[in-house]
Short mmCIF file of N, CA and C in Angstrom, two decimals:
data_model
loop_
_atom_site.label_atom_id
_atom_site.label_comp_id
_atom_site.label_asym_id
_atom_site.label_seq_id
_atom_site.Cartn_x
_atom_site.Cartn_y
_atom_site.Cartn_z
N UNK A 1 108.23 75.05 71.89
CA UNK A 1 107.64 75.54 73.12
C UNK A 1 108.37 74.89 74.29
N UNK A 2 108.74 75.68 75.28
CA UNK A 2 109.42 75.16 76.45
C UNK A 2 108.40 74.66 77.47
N UNK A 3 108.87 73.80 78.34
CA UNK A 3 107.99 73.26 79.37
C UNK A 3 107.63 74.35 80.37
N UNK A 4 106.41 74.34 80.81
CA UNK A 4 105.91 75.31 81.77
C UNK A 4 106.32 74.91 83.19
N UNK A 5 106.55 75.89 84.02
CA UNK A 5 106.86 75.64 85.43
C UNK A 5 105.64 75.09 86.16
N UNK A 6 104.45 75.35 85.61
CA UNK A 6 103.18 74.96 86.24
C UNK A 6 102.32 74.33 85.16
N UNK A 7 102.63 73.08 84.84
CA UNK A 7 101.93 72.40 83.75
C UNK A 7 100.82 71.52 84.29
N UNK A 8 99.62 71.74 83.77
CA UNK A 8 98.47 70.90 84.11
C UNK A 8 97.74 70.56 82.81
N UNK A 9 98.31 69.60 82.04
CA UNK A 9 97.66 69.25 80.77
C UNK A 9 96.28 68.64 81.03
N UNK A 10 95.35 69.03 80.20
CA UNK A 10 93.99 68.49 80.26
C UNK A 10 93.69 67.93 78.87
N UNK A 11 93.54 66.62 78.81
CA UNK A 11 93.36 65.96 77.51
C UNK A 11 92.06 66.37 76.85
N UNK A 12 92.14 66.60 75.55
CA UNK A 12 90.97 67.01 74.78
C UNK A 12 89.89 65.94 74.77
N UNK A 13 90.30 64.67 74.80
CA UNK A 13 89.29 63.61 74.78
C UNK A 13 88.53 63.49 76.10
N UNK A 14 88.92 64.25 77.11
CA UNK A 14 88.19 64.29 78.37
C UNK A 14 87.13 65.40 78.40
N UNK A 15 87.10 66.20 77.34
CA UNK A 15 86.13 67.29 77.27
C UNK A 15 84.95 66.81 76.46
N UNK A 16 83.85 66.60 77.13
CA UNK A 16 82.66 66.07 76.46
C UNK A 16 81.81 67.18 75.86
N UNK A 17 80.57 66.84 75.60
CA UNK A 17 79.63 67.79 74.97
C UNK A 17 79.21 68.88 75.96
N UNK A 18 79.14 68.55 77.23
CA UNK A 18 78.72 69.54 78.23
C UNK A 18 79.90 70.28 78.82
N UNK A 19 79.63 70.96 79.90
CA UNK A 19 80.66 71.75 80.58
C UNK A 19 81.28 70.90 81.69
N UNK A 20 82.59 70.97 81.82
CA UNK A 20 83.27 70.25 82.90
C UNK A 20 84.00 71.25 83.79
N UNK A 21 84.09 70.90 85.06
CA UNK A 21 84.74 71.76 86.06
C UNK A 21 86.13 71.19 86.37
N UNK A 22 87.13 72.07 86.40
CA UNK A 22 88.50 71.65 86.71
C UNK A 22 89.12 72.69 87.64
N UNK A 23 89.80 72.21 88.67
CA UNK A 23 90.52 73.08 89.61
C UNK A 23 92.00 72.76 89.50
N UNK A 24 92.84 73.79 89.42
CA UNK A 24 94.29 73.61 89.42
C UNK A 24 94.89 74.51 90.49
N UNK A 25 95.95 74.02 91.14
CA UNK A 25 96.66 74.80 92.15
C UNK A 25 98.15 74.52 92.03
N UNK A 26 98.94 75.55 92.15
CA UNK A 26 100.40 75.42 92.04
C UNK A 26 100.99 75.05 93.40
N UNK A 27 101.95 74.13 93.38
CA UNK A 27 102.63 73.76 94.62
C UNK A 27 103.77 74.75 94.90
N UNK A 28 104.39 74.68 96.08
CA UNK A 28 105.44 75.66 96.42
C UNK A 28 106.58 75.75 95.41
N UNK A 29 107.05 74.62 94.88
CA UNK A 29 108.15 74.66 93.91
C UNK A 29 107.70 75.32 92.61
N UNK A 30 106.49 75.04 92.17
CA UNK A 30 105.96 75.67 90.95
C UNK A 30 105.79 77.17 91.15
N UNK A 31 105.29 77.57 92.31
CA UNK A 31 105.12 79.01 92.59
C UNK A 31 106.47 79.73 92.63
N UNK A 32 107.47 79.08 93.21
CA UNK A 32 108.81 79.69 93.26
C UNK A 32 109.38 79.84 91.85
N UNK A 33 109.19 78.84 91.01
CA UNK A 33 109.68 78.91 89.63
C UNK A 33 108.95 80.00 88.85
N UNK A 34 107.64 80.12 89.04
CA UNK A 34 106.88 81.18 88.36
C UNK A 34 107.31 82.56 88.86
N UNK A 35 107.58 82.69 90.14
CA UNK A 35 108.04 83.98 90.68
C UNK A 35 109.35 84.40 90.01
N UNK A 36 110.24 83.43 89.81
CA UNK A 36 111.50 83.74 89.10
C UNK A 36 111.19 84.16 87.66
N UNK A 37 110.31 83.44 87.00
CA UNK A 37 109.95 83.77 85.62
C UNK A 37 109.36 85.17 85.50
N UNK A 38 108.51 85.54 86.45
CA UNK A 38 107.85 86.85 86.41
C UNK A 38 108.67 87.94 87.10
N UNK A 39 109.84 87.58 87.62
CA UNK A 39 110.75 88.51 88.29
C UNK A 39 110.06 89.25 89.43
N UNK A 40 109.40 88.47 90.28
CA UNK A 40 108.79 89.02 91.49
C UNK A 40 109.30 88.21 92.67
N UNK A 41 109.29 88.80 93.89
CA UNK A 41 109.84 88.10 95.05
C UNK A 41 109.12 86.79 95.40
N UNK A 42 107.79 86.75 95.30
CA UNK A 42 107.10 85.54 95.74
C UNK A 42 105.69 85.43 95.16
N UNK A 43 105.28 84.20 95.00
CA UNK A 43 103.87 83.86 94.75
C UNK A 43 103.51 82.92 95.88
N UNK A 44 102.72 83.41 96.82
CA UNK A 44 102.38 82.63 98.01
C UNK A 44 101.25 81.63 97.76
N UNK A 45 100.39 81.92 96.80
CA UNK A 45 99.34 80.97 96.41
C UNK A 45 98.93 81.28 94.98
N UNK A 46 98.48 80.24 94.28
CA UNK A 46 97.98 80.39 92.92
C UNK A 46 97.06 79.22 92.63
N UNK A 47 95.81 79.55 92.33
CA UNK A 47 94.85 78.51 91.95
C UNK A 47 93.85 79.09 90.97
N UNK A 48 93.27 78.19 90.19
CA UNK A 48 92.27 78.62 89.22
C UNK A 48 91.19 77.55 89.11
N UNK A 49 89.97 78.01 88.93
CA UNK A 49 88.83 77.14 88.69
C UNK A 49 88.35 77.39 87.27
N UNK A 50 88.17 76.30 86.52
CA UNK A 50 87.76 76.38 85.12
C UNK A 50 86.41 75.72 84.92
N UNK A 51 85.61 76.31 84.06
CA UNK A 51 84.44 75.66 83.48
C UNK A 51 84.77 75.55 81.99
N UNK A 52 84.95 74.31 81.51
CA UNK A 52 85.47 74.07 80.17
C UNK A 52 84.38 73.45 79.30
N UNK A 53 84.28 73.94 78.07
CA UNK A 53 83.33 73.37 77.11
C UNK A 53 83.87 73.53 75.70
N UNK A 54 83.39 72.70 74.82
CA UNK A 54 83.74 72.80 73.40
C UNK A 54 82.79 73.78 72.73
N UNK A 55 83.29 74.43 71.68
CA UNK A 55 82.41 75.18 70.78
C UNK A 55 82.94 75.03 69.37
N UNK A 56 82.35 75.73 68.42
CA UNK A 56 82.68 75.53 67.00
C UNK A 56 84.13 75.86 66.67
N UNK A 57 84.78 76.76 67.41
CA UNK A 57 86.14 77.17 67.06
C UNK A 57 87.22 76.60 67.97
N UNK A 58 86.85 75.84 68.99
CA UNK A 58 87.86 75.30 69.88
C UNK A 58 87.29 74.97 71.23
N UNK A 59 88.07 75.25 72.25
CA UNK A 59 87.69 74.98 73.64
C UNK A 59 87.58 76.33 74.36
N UNK A 60 86.48 76.54 75.07
CA UNK A 60 86.31 77.77 75.84
C UNK A 60 86.42 77.42 77.32
N UNK A 61 87.25 78.17 78.02
CA UNK A 61 87.43 77.99 79.46
C UNK A 61 87.14 79.32 80.14
N UNK A 62 86.15 79.31 80.99
CA UNK A 62 85.83 80.49 81.80
C UNK A 62 86.05 80.11 83.25
N UNK A 63 86.45 81.09 84.04
CA UNK A 63 86.67 80.76 85.44
C UNK A 63 87.17 81.92 86.25
N UNK A 64 87.85 81.56 87.32
CA UNK A 64 88.34 82.55 88.27
C UNK A 64 89.75 82.14 88.70
N UNK A 65 90.64 83.13 88.74
CA UNK A 65 92.00 82.92 89.25
C UNK A 65 92.13 83.66 90.57
N UNK A 66 92.79 83.00 91.52
CA UNK A 66 93.06 83.60 92.82
C UNK A 66 94.54 83.40 93.12
N UNK A 67 95.17 84.47 93.57
CA UNK A 67 96.60 84.37 93.89
C UNK A 67 96.95 85.38 94.96
N UNK A 68 97.98 85.06 95.69
CA UNK A 68 98.59 85.97 96.64
C UNK A 68 100.04 86.11 96.22
N UNK A 69 100.46 87.33 95.90
CA UNK A 69 101.81 87.57 95.38
C UNK A 69 102.50 88.67 96.16
N UNK A 70 103.80 88.74 95.99
CA UNK A 70 104.58 89.85 96.51
C UNK A 70 105.37 90.39 95.33
N UNK A 71 105.18 91.68 95.04
CA UNK A 71 105.93 92.35 93.99
C UNK A 71 106.89 93.34 94.64
N UNK A 72 107.80 93.89 93.86
CA UNK A 72 108.73 94.90 94.36
C UNK A 72 108.27 96.28 93.92
N UNK A 73 108.31 97.23 94.86
CA UNK A 73 107.94 98.61 94.55
C UNK A 73 108.87 99.14 93.46
N UNK A 74 108.29 99.88 92.51
CA UNK A 74 109.09 100.41 91.41
C UNK A 74 110.06 101.49 91.86
N UNK A 75 109.82 102.10 93.01
CA UNK A 75 110.68 103.19 93.47
C UNK A 75 111.64 102.76 94.57
N UNK A 76 111.17 101.94 95.51
CA UNK A 76 111.96 101.61 96.69
C UNK A 76 112.48 100.18 96.71
N UNK A 77 111.90 99.32 95.87
CA UNK A 77 112.16 97.88 95.86
C UNK A 77 111.60 97.20 97.11
N UNK A 78 110.83 97.93 97.95
CA UNK A 78 110.17 97.34 99.12
C UNK A 78 109.17 96.30 98.64
N UNK A 79 108.90 95.27 99.45
CA UNK A 79 107.89 94.30 99.07
C UNK A 79 106.49 94.91 99.08
N UNK A 80 105.70 94.56 98.07
CA UNK A 80 104.32 95.04 97.96
C UNK A 80 103.42 93.80 97.81
N UNK A 81 102.79 93.38 98.91
CA UNK A 81 101.89 92.23 98.82
C UNK A 81 100.62 92.60 98.05
N UNK A 82 100.07 91.64 97.32
CA UNK A 82 98.84 91.89 96.56
C UNK A 82 98.03 90.61 96.47
N UNK A 83 96.71 90.78 96.43
CA UNK A 83 95.78 89.68 96.21
C UNK A 83 95.18 89.84 94.82
N UNK A 84 95.12 88.77 94.09
CA UNK A 84 94.50 88.78 92.77
C UNK A 84 93.32 87.82 92.83
N UNK A 85 92.18 88.31 92.41
CA UNK A 85 90.95 87.52 92.40
C UNK A 85 90.14 88.02 91.22
N UNK A 86 90.30 87.36 90.07
CA UNK A 86 89.70 87.86 88.83
C UNK A 86 89.06 86.75 88.02
N UNK A 87 87.98 87.11 87.34
CA UNK A 87 87.37 86.22 86.36
C UNK A 87 88.20 86.27 85.08
N UNK A 88 88.15 85.19 84.31
CA UNK A 88 88.84 85.16 83.02
C UNK A 88 88.02 84.35 82.03
N UNK A 89 88.33 84.55 80.77
CA UNK A 89 87.74 83.77 79.68
C UNK A 89 88.84 83.53 78.65
N UNK A 90 89.07 82.25 78.35
CA UNK A 90 90.14 81.87 77.43
C UNK A 90 89.55 80.97 76.35
N UNK A 91 89.93 81.22 75.12
CA UNK A 91 89.56 80.32 74.02
C UNK A 91 90.84 79.62 73.57
N UNK A 92 90.86 78.30 73.68
CA UNK A 92 91.97 77.49 73.20
C UNK A 92 91.66 77.12 71.75
N UNK A 93 92.56 77.46 70.85
CA UNK A 93 92.37 77.22 69.42
C UNK A 93 93.54 76.40 68.91
N UNK A 94 93.27 75.37 68.10
CA UNK A 94 94.39 74.57 67.59
C UNK A 94 95.28 75.41 66.68
N UNK A 95 96.58 75.25 66.86
CA UNK A 95 97.54 75.94 66.01
C UNK A 95 97.50 75.26 64.65
N UNK A 96 97.40 76.06 63.59
CA UNK A 96 97.33 75.49 62.25
C UNK A 96 98.73 75.26 61.72
N UNK A 97 98.83 74.34 60.77
CA UNK A 97 100.13 74.06 60.16
C UNK A 97 100.36 74.92 58.93
N UNK A 98 99.43 75.79 58.61
CA UNK A 98 99.56 76.64 57.43
C UNK A 98 100.56 77.75 57.64
N UNK A 99 100.49 78.73 56.78
CA UNK A 99 101.37 79.90 56.84
C UNK A 99 101.11 80.67 58.14
N UNK A 100 102.15 80.93 58.95
CA UNK A 100 101.94 81.65 60.21
C UNK A 100 101.44 83.07 60.01
N UNK A 101 101.53 83.60 58.78
CA UNK A 101 101.04 84.94 58.50
C UNK A 101 99.58 84.95 58.06
N UNK A 102 98.99 83.76 57.87
CA UNK A 102 97.57 83.69 57.51
C UNK A 102 96.73 84.27 58.64
N UNK A 103 95.69 84.99 58.26
CA UNK A 103 94.78 85.54 59.27
C UNK A 103 93.83 84.46 59.74
N UNK A 104 93.54 84.50 61.02
CA UNK A 104 92.58 83.58 61.60
C UNK A 104 91.45 84.42 62.18
N UNK A 105 90.22 84.11 61.78
CA UNK A 105 89.08 84.85 62.32
C UNK A 105 88.67 84.23 63.64
N UNK A 106 88.60 85.06 64.66
CA UNK A 106 88.19 84.62 65.98
C UNK A 106 86.97 85.41 66.41
N UNK A 107 86.11 84.76 67.15
CA UNK A 107 84.93 85.40 67.70
C UNK A 107 85.36 86.42 68.74
N UNK A 108 84.81 87.62 68.69
CA UNK A 108 85.20 88.68 69.61
C UNK A 108 84.33 88.64 70.86
N UNK A 109 84.28 87.51 71.54
CA UNK A 109 83.45 87.41 72.74
C UNK A 109 84.25 87.64 74.01
N UNK A 110 85.23 88.50 73.94
CA UNK A 110 86.04 88.93 75.08
C UNK A 110 86.87 87.81 75.68
N UNK A 111 87.23 86.81 74.90
CA UNK A 111 88.11 85.73 75.37
C UNK A 111 89.55 86.04 74.96
N UNK A 112 90.47 85.75 75.86
CA UNK A 112 91.87 85.72 75.45
C UNK A 112 92.04 84.45 74.62
N UNK A 113 92.93 84.47 73.66
CA UNK A 113 93.12 83.31 72.80
C UNK A 113 94.47 82.68 73.07
N UNK A 114 94.47 81.37 73.25
CA UNK A 114 95.69 80.59 73.46
C UNK A 114 95.70 79.49 72.40
N UNK A 115 96.79 79.39 71.67
CA UNK A 115 96.93 78.35 70.66
C UNK A 115 97.58 77.13 71.30
N UNK A 116 97.16 75.95 70.86
CA UNK A 116 97.73 74.72 71.39
C UNK A 116 98.03 73.76 70.24
N UNK A 117 98.92 72.82 70.52
CA UNK A 117 99.21 71.73 69.59
C UNK A 117 99.05 70.44 70.36
N UNK A 118 98.82 69.37 69.65
CA UNK A 118 98.72 68.07 70.31
C UNK A 118 97.31 67.77 70.79
N UNK A 119 97.25 66.87 71.76
CA UNK A 119 95.97 66.36 72.21
C UNK A 119 95.56 66.85 73.59
N UNK A 120 96.19 67.95 74.07
CA UNK A 120 95.85 68.47 75.40
C UNK A 120 96.04 69.99 75.42
N UNK A 121 95.30 70.62 76.33
CA UNK A 121 95.50 72.04 76.60
C UNK A 121 96.15 72.13 77.99
N UNK A 122 96.97 73.14 78.21
CA UNK A 122 97.68 73.25 79.49
C UNK A 122 96.99 74.30 80.36
N UNK A 123 96.21 73.83 81.32
CA UNK A 123 95.46 74.73 82.20
C UNK A 123 96.37 75.41 83.22
N UNK A 124 97.47 74.78 83.58
CA UNK A 124 98.42 75.41 84.49
C UNK A 124 99.11 76.60 83.84
N UNK A 125 99.59 76.41 82.62
CA UNK A 125 100.24 77.51 81.90
C UNK A 125 99.25 78.61 81.61
N UNK A 126 98.00 78.26 81.30
CA UNK A 126 96.98 79.29 81.06
C UNK A 126 96.75 80.11 82.34
N UNK A 127 96.74 79.45 83.50
CA UNK A 127 96.59 80.17 84.77
C UNK A 127 97.80 81.06 85.02
N UNK A 128 99.00 80.56 84.72
CA UNK A 128 100.22 81.36 84.91
C UNK A 128 100.20 82.60 84.03
N UNK A 129 99.80 82.44 82.76
CA UNK A 129 99.74 83.59 81.86
C UNK A 129 98.66 84.59 82.30
N UNK A 130 97.54 84.07 82.80
CA UNK A 130 96.49 84.94 83.31
C UNK A 130 96.99 85.73 84.52
N UNK A 131 97.74 85.06 85.39
CA UNK A 131 98.33 85.75 86.54
C UNK A 131 99.28 86.85 86.07
N UNK A 132 100.13 86.55 85.11
CA UNK A 132 101.10 87.54 84.61
C UNK A 132 100.38 88.79 84.10
N UNK A 133 99.26 88.60 83.42
CA UNK A 133 98.49 89.74 82.91
C UNK A 133 97.81 90.52 84.03
N UNK A 134 97.53 89.86 85.15
CA UNK A 134 96.84 90.52 86.26
C UNK A 134 97.78 91.26 87.20
N UNK A 135 99.09 91.04 87.10
CA UNK A 135 100.05 91.70 87.99
C UNK A 135 100.05 93.21 87.75
N UNK A 136 100.21 93.96 88.82
CA UNK A 136 100.30 95.42 88.71
C UNK A 136 101.63 95.76 88.02
N UNK A 137 101.59 96.48 86.89
CA UNK A 137 102.84 96.79 86.20
C UNK A 137 103.69 97.83 86.94
N UNK A 138 103.09 98.59 87.86
CA UNK A 138 103.82 99.62 88.59
C UNK A 138 103.47 99.56 90.08
N UNK A 139 103.85 98.48 90.76
CA UNK A 139 103.51 98.38 92.19
C UNK A 139 104.23 99.46 92.99
N UNK A 140 103.51 100.03 93.95
CA UNK A 140 104.09 101.09 94.78
C UNK A 140 103.87 100.79 96.25
N UNK A 141 104.93 100.96 97.02
CA UNK A 141 104.85 100.80 98.47
C UNK A 141 104.41 102.13 99.06
N UNK A 142 104.08 102.16 100.35
CA UNK A 142 103.71 103.43 100.98
C UNK A 142 104.83 104.48 100.91
N UNK A 143 106.08 104.06 100.78
CA UNK A 143 107.21 105.00 100.73
C UNK A 143 107.55 105.45 99.31
N UNK A 144 106.84 104.97 98.31
CA UNK A 144 107.19 105.25 96.92
C UNK A 144 107.11 106.73 96.59
N UNK A 145 106.04 107.40 96.98
CA UNK A 145 105.87 108.81 96.62
C UNK A 145 107.01 109.67 97.16
N UNK A 146 107.39 109.46 98.42
CA UNK A 146 108.48 110.24 99.01
C UNK A 146 109.81 109.95 98.30
N UNK A 147 110.05 108.71 97.97
CA UNK A 147 111.29 108.34 97.28
C UNK A 147 111.35 108.97 95.89
N UNK A 148 110.24 108.92 95.17
CA UNK A 148 110.19 109.53 93.84
C UNK A 148 110.36 111.04 93.92
N UNK A 149 109.75 111.67 94.92
CA UNK A 149 109.86 113.12 95.09
C UNK A 149 111.32 113.51 95.34
N UNK A 150 112.00 112.74 96.22
CA UNK A 150 113.43 113.02 96.50
C UNK A 150 114.28 112.87 95.24
N UNK A 151 113.85 112.00 94.33
CA UNK A 151 114.59 111.79 93.08
C UNK A 151 114.23 112.83 92.03
N UNK A 152 113.29 113.73 92.35
CA UNK A 152 112.93 114.79 91.42
C UNK A 152 111.81 114.44 90.46
N UNK A 153 111.13 113.34 90.70
CA UNK A 153 110.03 112.92 89.84
C UNK A 153 108.76 113.64 90.29
N UNK A 154 108.12 114.32 89.34
CA UNK A 154 106.88 115.01 89.65
C UNK A 154 105.72 114.04 89.72
N UNK A 155 104.80 114.32 90.63
CA UNK A 155 103.57 113.52 90.65
C UNK A 155 102.73 113.92 89.45
N UNK A 156 101.74 113.12 89.14
CA UNK A 156 100.86 113.43 88.00
C UNK A 156 100.17 114.77 88.22
N UNK A 157 99.73 115.02 89.45
CA UNK A 157 99.06 116.29 89.76
C UNK A 157 100.01 117.48 89.60
N UNK A 158 101.26 117.33 90.06
CA UNK A 158 102.25 118.41 89.92
C UNK A 158 102.55 118.68 88.45
N UNK A 159 102.68 117.64 87.66
CA UNK A 159 102.97 117.82 86.23
C UNK A 159 101.80 118.50 85.53
N UNK A 160 100.57 118.14 85.88
CA UNK A 160 99.39 118.78 85.29
C UNK A 160 99.34 120.26 85.66
N UNK A 161 99.58 120.56 86.94
CA UNK A 161 99.56 121.95 87.39
C UNK A 161 100.63 122.77 86.67
N UNK A 162 101.82 122.23 86.56
CA UNK A 162 102.91 122.92 85.87
C UNK A 162 102.57 123.15 84.41
N UNK A 163 101.97 122.15 83.77
CA UNK A 163 101.58 122.29 82.36
C UNK A 163 100.50 123.36 82.20
N UNK A 164 99.56 123.41 83.13
CA UNK A 164 98.50 124.42 83.05
C UNK A 164 99.06 125.83 83.26
N UNK A 165 100.04 125.95 84.15
CA UNK A 165 100.62 127.26 84.46
C UNK A 165 101.52 127.78 83.34
N UNK A 166 102.26 126.88 82.71
CA UNK A 166 103.25 127.36 81.75
C UNK A 166 103.17 126.70 80.37
N UNK A 167 102.12 125.92 80.15
CA UNK A 167 102.00 125.24 78.86
C UNK A 167 102.89 124.02 78.84
N UNK A 168 102.69 123.15 77.90
CA UNK A 168 103.44 121.90 77.87
C UNK A 168 104.94 122.10 77.66
N UNK A 169 105.34 123.11 76.89
CA UNK A 169 106.77 123.31 76.66
C UNK A 169 107.42 123.97 77.86
N UNK A 170 106.66 124.75 78.59
CA UNK A 170 107.17 125.33 79.84
C UNK A 170 107.43 124.24 80.87
N UNK A 171 106.54 123.25 80.92
CA UNK A 171 106.73 122.14 81.84
C UNK A 171 107.99 121.36 81.49
N UNK A 172 108.23 121.15 80.20
CA UNK A 172 109.44 120.45 79.80
C UNK A 172 110.68 121.27 80.13
N UNK A 173 110.61 122.56 79.91
CA UNK A 173 111.75 123.42 80.22
C UNK A 173 112.03 123.42 81.72
N UNK A 174 110.98 123.43 82.53
CA UNK A 174 111.17 123.41 83.99
C UNK A 174 111.81 122.11 84.43
N UNK A 175 111.43 121.02 83.80
CA UNK A 175 112.04 119.74 84.14
C UNK A 175 113.51 119.71 83.75
N UNK A 176 113.82 120.37 82.64
CA UNK A 176 115.21 120.41 82.16
C UNK A 176 116.02 121.45 82.91
N UNK A 177 115.35 122.38 83.58
CA UNK A 177 116.05 123.40 84.34
C UNK A 177 116.48 124.60 83.51
N UNK A 178 115.89 124.77 82.31
CA UNK A 178 116.25 125.90 81.47
C UNK A 178 115.02 126.75 81.26
N UNK A 179 115.20 128.05 81.00
CA UNK A 179 114.03 128.91 80.78
C UNK A 179 113.33 128.57 79.49
N UNK A 180 112.02 128.81 79.48
CA UNK A 180 111.20 128.58 78.30
C UNK A 180 111.45 129.72 77.32
N UNK A 181 111.73 129.40 76.04
CA UNK A 181 112.03 130.43 75.03
C UNK A 181 110.90 130.54 74.02
N UNK A 182 109.67 130.27 74.45
CA UNK A 182 108.57 130.36 73.49
C UNK A 182 108.05 131.74 73.35
#
């Protein structure tokens, strides 16, 4: 495992029987390194609040992540600022030394599962991974639709209308520029 750009190890022996509260925030250098890792122009802020407790299968961390990021538009490459403010639930489970193909039964209580080794869990890396999952996979700037239209990309509504008018193979033929031979 490589070192995280935003590492905040939390020792397991600091997690008692009750719930503990932990706050983590990335500094400017950590945010810049994460932005490079996620291939986005900037992460202007990143912080997470955790409520951590032990349970029978590991460590459960519930909380909230807040971030301000800048992504690139998929069509224009223009900057697209975004705010992320989401709840999360993570179950930290010790990595076993057995066969990596062995099945592990996990409780389906809507927690993401993170495996750890050693005597600490990394709350910074968990926040970074949660941020990566929360990023918009197809960010669009206000100019995206016009740019895509100029490139010949149909909007979802146009593709549906074309499919309704000429059937799915007619829509494909129209995109290819050849007559439908059905």
